[in-house]
Amino acid sequence: MLKRILFFFAFALMAGQFVSAQITTSTITGSIKSTTDEALVGATVVATHVPTGTKYTAVSRNGGAIRMENLRSGGPYTIEVSYVGYDKETYTDVYLQLAESFILNPVLKKTEKVMETVVLTTSGRSLLLNKNRTGAVTNIGLRMINQMPTVSRSLNDLTRATPQSNGASIGGGNFRQNNFTIDGSDFNNSFGIGGNLPAGGAPISLDAVQEISVNITPFDVRQSGFIGSAINAVTRSGTNEFSGSVYKYFRNEKYRGDEVDGVKFVRPVEEFNQWGFRFGGPIIKNKLFFFINYETESRPKPIQTRFAATAGAPYGSSPNVARPTADSLNFISNYLLSNYGYVTGPYDNYTPNEERKKYMARLDWNISNKHQLVLRYSQVEGGEPFPVSGSVGGTGITEAFADNRNQVHALWFKNSNYFQGANFYSFAAELNSNWGKVSNVLRGTYTYQNDSRTTESQVFPFVDIMSTGSTTRSLPYTSFGHEPFSFGNLRKVKVYSVVDNFSWTKNKHSWTVGGQFEQSETINGFQRFATSYYRFRTWNDFATGQLPSDFAITYSLSKNFAPAFSSFKFRQLSFYGQDEIAVSRNFRLTFGLRLDLPSYPDVPQIVTHPLVAAKTFAEWRNREYREPA
C-alpha cells in the first residue's frame, strides 16, 4: 500500500511539469492593531491604483486580519486605513510585485479630539522591505526592464538578473524545464526544437512587458509545470494619462572589435534594425483603458558568402572563390529552365533577410469596483533563411561524399535554400472579482505556435552533381531542386487553457481552491526526400540520362501521396487547494494539495506500410562493399 501511495505522488509530481503556472496579480495581506496591541475588527482598507484609479476595498476580520486578492501588479498605489475613533493612516508610493504578497501591518492611534481627522502618511518604498515571499523569487519591474542593458532585446536578457540563472537555464534545470507565461497564457516553445521561447526567442516586444517574476521554489499550489523555474510576466496596460514612445535600435559590425591580442581580423558584415512604438491611455477615464504596441526587426543573413570562379578570379585565388565556374553554372541553370521549366535562382551574390513583426493590443475594463476584465491579443510573424542542408542523409547506398555540399568546392542554387517560419499567436481573457472576503479569478487562454518551413523552389527532385574525387569518394560540384528536408515539413502546436481560482478568508485562514483544464494539439510533418533525391557522378551523366549513383524517395500512404502529418492531443485536468494561516504577524503557515490528471485522448493508430508489415525478420540484401579512399 505504501508503495502505491509513493508511486501516486511521484506520478503527480512528474505530471505537473505539463501544467502552466499562471499567476497574473498581486496580494495585500497583514493585520491592523492599535497602539495598545488591540486587534481592530471592522477597519476599512482602500487600495487605489493611481495610474488607473482602480479601487480595491477590504474590511479587517477577527484578529484584525486583512487580505486583498487579485490586485494589479505594479503601482504606485495609495493605501488608506481607517477605523472609527482612530486616526486614518495613508501609505503612498506603494508598488506591488507580481505573484507576491505585500505585508501591511498598520498600527492606528486613537483620535484625541472627536470630529478631527488626523492623517499619517508613510512612503511605501520602505514598506517594500517588509513583504512576504513564497520561495526564492526575483522580481523585475518596469524600472528595471528599462534600465537593464540588453543586446538581443529578448526576455532571456532580463531573466539573467536571477542569481540562480545560467543563460536560459535557471535553478540548475535545462532551459526546456522552465515554464514561461505572459498574462497567464503559455509562452513556451511547446514543440521543443530551438530555444526556450517560441518565435525565434522573441514572442513579444520588451516595450509591451510591465513586469516579470522568476520563481524558483514557490510554495503555492497554483504554480506548477516546471523543474527549473516558473517565469510569469504581465503586459502593460493603459492608464488615465495618454502616453507612448517611438523607438529605433541599430547595430552593425562596427560595434564589435576587430583585434584580439594584437591580431587584426575582418569583421563579418552585420546590420540589425529594429523600430516600433507603443501607445496607451483611457477610453473612459477610470473605467476603460487601451494599450497597443507594434515592433518590426530585420537583419540581412549572408547565407552564401562564396562566388563562382571566373577567368579573372579563378578557384583558389581567394578563400571566397568556389570551385564551380560561372560559365558552367549559368549553362546548368539555362538547361534546367529550357528542358524542365525549373527556375534555379542565382548561385551567388544574394543576401536574404531575417525578419520579424510583432503586434500587441490590450483592453482593461473596470466593470465595477468588484469586477475587472482584461483582454489581450499578441502575435509574431517572421522567420529566418537557411542554406540548403549539408546533410547527405541515409539513403542506403554505399557511395560516400568526400565532403558536404556547403563547402568551398561546391556552389548550390538559391532556390534550394529554405525559410524557417517562426510564428506565434496568443489570446488571454481574465475576469477578476472581489466581494470583500471572497474573490475569484477566471481565465481563458489560447496560443498557437506555427513553425512551418518553406522554400522558393518549385516541386522538383533534389539533385547533387558530383565532380572529381576518386571512384568511391567524390566531391559535390553543384546542387539544385527542392530542399530535401523541407517538403511537408511542419510544426504546429495549439494550447488551450481554462483556470479558475476561488479564494476566501475566515478568521486567520486564507483559503484558495481551484481547477485548471489544459489541452494541447500537436501536428508534425517530416518527410525527407519527399520530392525524391538523385546523385550523379557528373553533369554529363545527368544530361544524357545515365543511371544515378544514388537515389532515394520517401512517400506517404495518403491519397495521391499527399504529405502525411502525425498528430496527437494531450489533456490535463488539475485540482488544488491550500490554506494560509496567519499564526501571528511574523509567522505564516501555508499547506496545500494538488492533483494533476494527464491523459492522451484519441491517439491515432500508426499506419504501417504493407511491404514492411509483411516482413517477419530482418532481411539483408547483397551489397558491393567498397573500401573508402
Steps between C-alpha positions, in 0.01 A plus 500: 500500500782738590666435163177587321468827690861595429454412132186714481672807643808449280274478194313814605826691537626389157169574333510852641768603255237514224281755679544874466576714802260787467497788749442847361407706807625606843375479859493724807487321834566584865319610815383827656560578865490797735792647692384290797532181291124464468381328184270735307210310344300687235774741389477607135789470256480669159782440250492728195704429188596860425563472121153357429296601805409135563390453863513187714327488839523263795380491861708350779362184659568311823842578638514812281608285206472642148551342159442653157528267200531550124653849500681642199873456533724806491382840614528745650220431745353720769373296796267654758423329832217642712305404811242693696663685789852455362723714281497406133833370372601541135781323316613651171733391221437131569597249229365145494706221354359241262388174664618622841330608823560849638496502881307793647493524881359844594499615861225760551497765766184611678368841398554744785222741397165387368409612145861584422670293233871437524671335204837328534675459166777247447702433188442154364854454370631419846212255537633301208760363739213347697342262256416134497684272261376151431833347400804627309376764258644783290272786401587710194284812486455759229775722635749213494386393152575850371839518672645156430735479199385259232661411168236271354203685660348171605346379824799270556719808543288601800469167679878491540444739793398188692800387711420134427507548122764389253390624162151366435553228761361592842520308823731237354243364257510483123356810334209288372405428862404862566137599464443842344159669509386850402165618635447139602533358147761244397804662336722191487658345194247219518645298212850503647727561198708814547526725805283525808265761350288483183520740203879476483537597867303825470128426549417853616659845497678613817312829475176308556615336827410656836659260746668159526510264797748209510406238759742222588328325792153652545285367784173548315283222358391728213853488358605179329635365175874558538822360639734798454280805553156648449534827309183709511469830315221751448459749217462875522158660521360843432455756778308825555777686318581461132859389460717332240838482337664448162833321495768367267798275565786452257814288509763405240842336490671824603365452853723192535874487542738399221812415697589229751838492672650729237368296207253675271224315316222585258163557666207324327243741365203545731208743507220476756204738481210510742237768541157523657257700705263462794200709596243474776243702685139525615194435286283587802693647792519271804296246303638375169862505379693390191861423415654413162851411390662433162858400429690384195856381460717382215857401435671370186624144527783426256441128460709491179836676539685332212516583129532292187842484339567715194798563271585809703447329837584129467439237766760532776572868437296591809341304787160624375540371143340158459600222261198512260538750217243766419479374139414143603240610757335736254485216247342265755241759604400572139487128417261427789277792403477408132466123546298473823362850559682503833622835638816461708552858611852650527797310636685792663474870587171488693417574865155418640360667812400365838180687589248518783187708565330519840158632596331531839170654612345504847173624651438549874142554614408593856146363478438605860688522827452124525585382149788569260535345154825473300521404131837464324602384152855472365664351194842460343555415136838449342782256461857440394660388170738204498725345235416161358582227749850359464381165630509212253256290697480123514396380156618142538749535213867461585650773282640765733550874487856614548350819651158664527342729241552820702878509472726705269515230230128543423237766433129432527216705355295746705161335458630194682526699823213504748325742734422387854180673612463608863142612555323528834148614589353544849173613657416537870181604679481542878218602735602605851219522756512617863211484748673600822602176666444302180683534167528310174723490190366348179740479206496353154801495266593379153839480329595380154859425399551454126857422392441406140786463251486641147723532195493701178551186295238337284417139580800333339743218588807605695814419303867493598748524211839359594840558345862393547601288796567125480256241370377435853513845659394791284461872569175692453513756220152652502151426631153602387136413563265506797689495833499131605362547853245780447211355301217432746716619791257630759495578873174626650387506863174642636451535876166575669469570871221589743573566867286615792631592846251567781629658824339597828612601848372398841662599825871430457453276198532594132367218286553445127348223292517471126504292189662511161439333167768504233509344155777505242472387139825421319548443127836405351610426147846381395554315175860508377552452127124546452554648153763228433878520508758417230877512492699490176876456471520769230279755328532301180347194673197712593464669161528173302260305721750262662409312817562698820765385745253547784128562534228513765134587543266509795129480428191483717212256484256790471286548193701636206812473722401817688739589787422305816484681832511335840286656771392444857315674782597538862260595777549567865244567769625647828340557840666672793440671831705675765463681831720785619478541876608830657628354827638842595621817333839343443409138441284355222445137421388378157404147406326367193433207270497478121385219272588490128329247272666473155349313207554441127159483331446372148852370439496417126597152391837480328464412133759242398619461144367167366842400363653556844217327686547187288855448625557292811875534544790707376582428139844594370562555137833442332703815461829577340733620773764748397783615719501876554779693334 
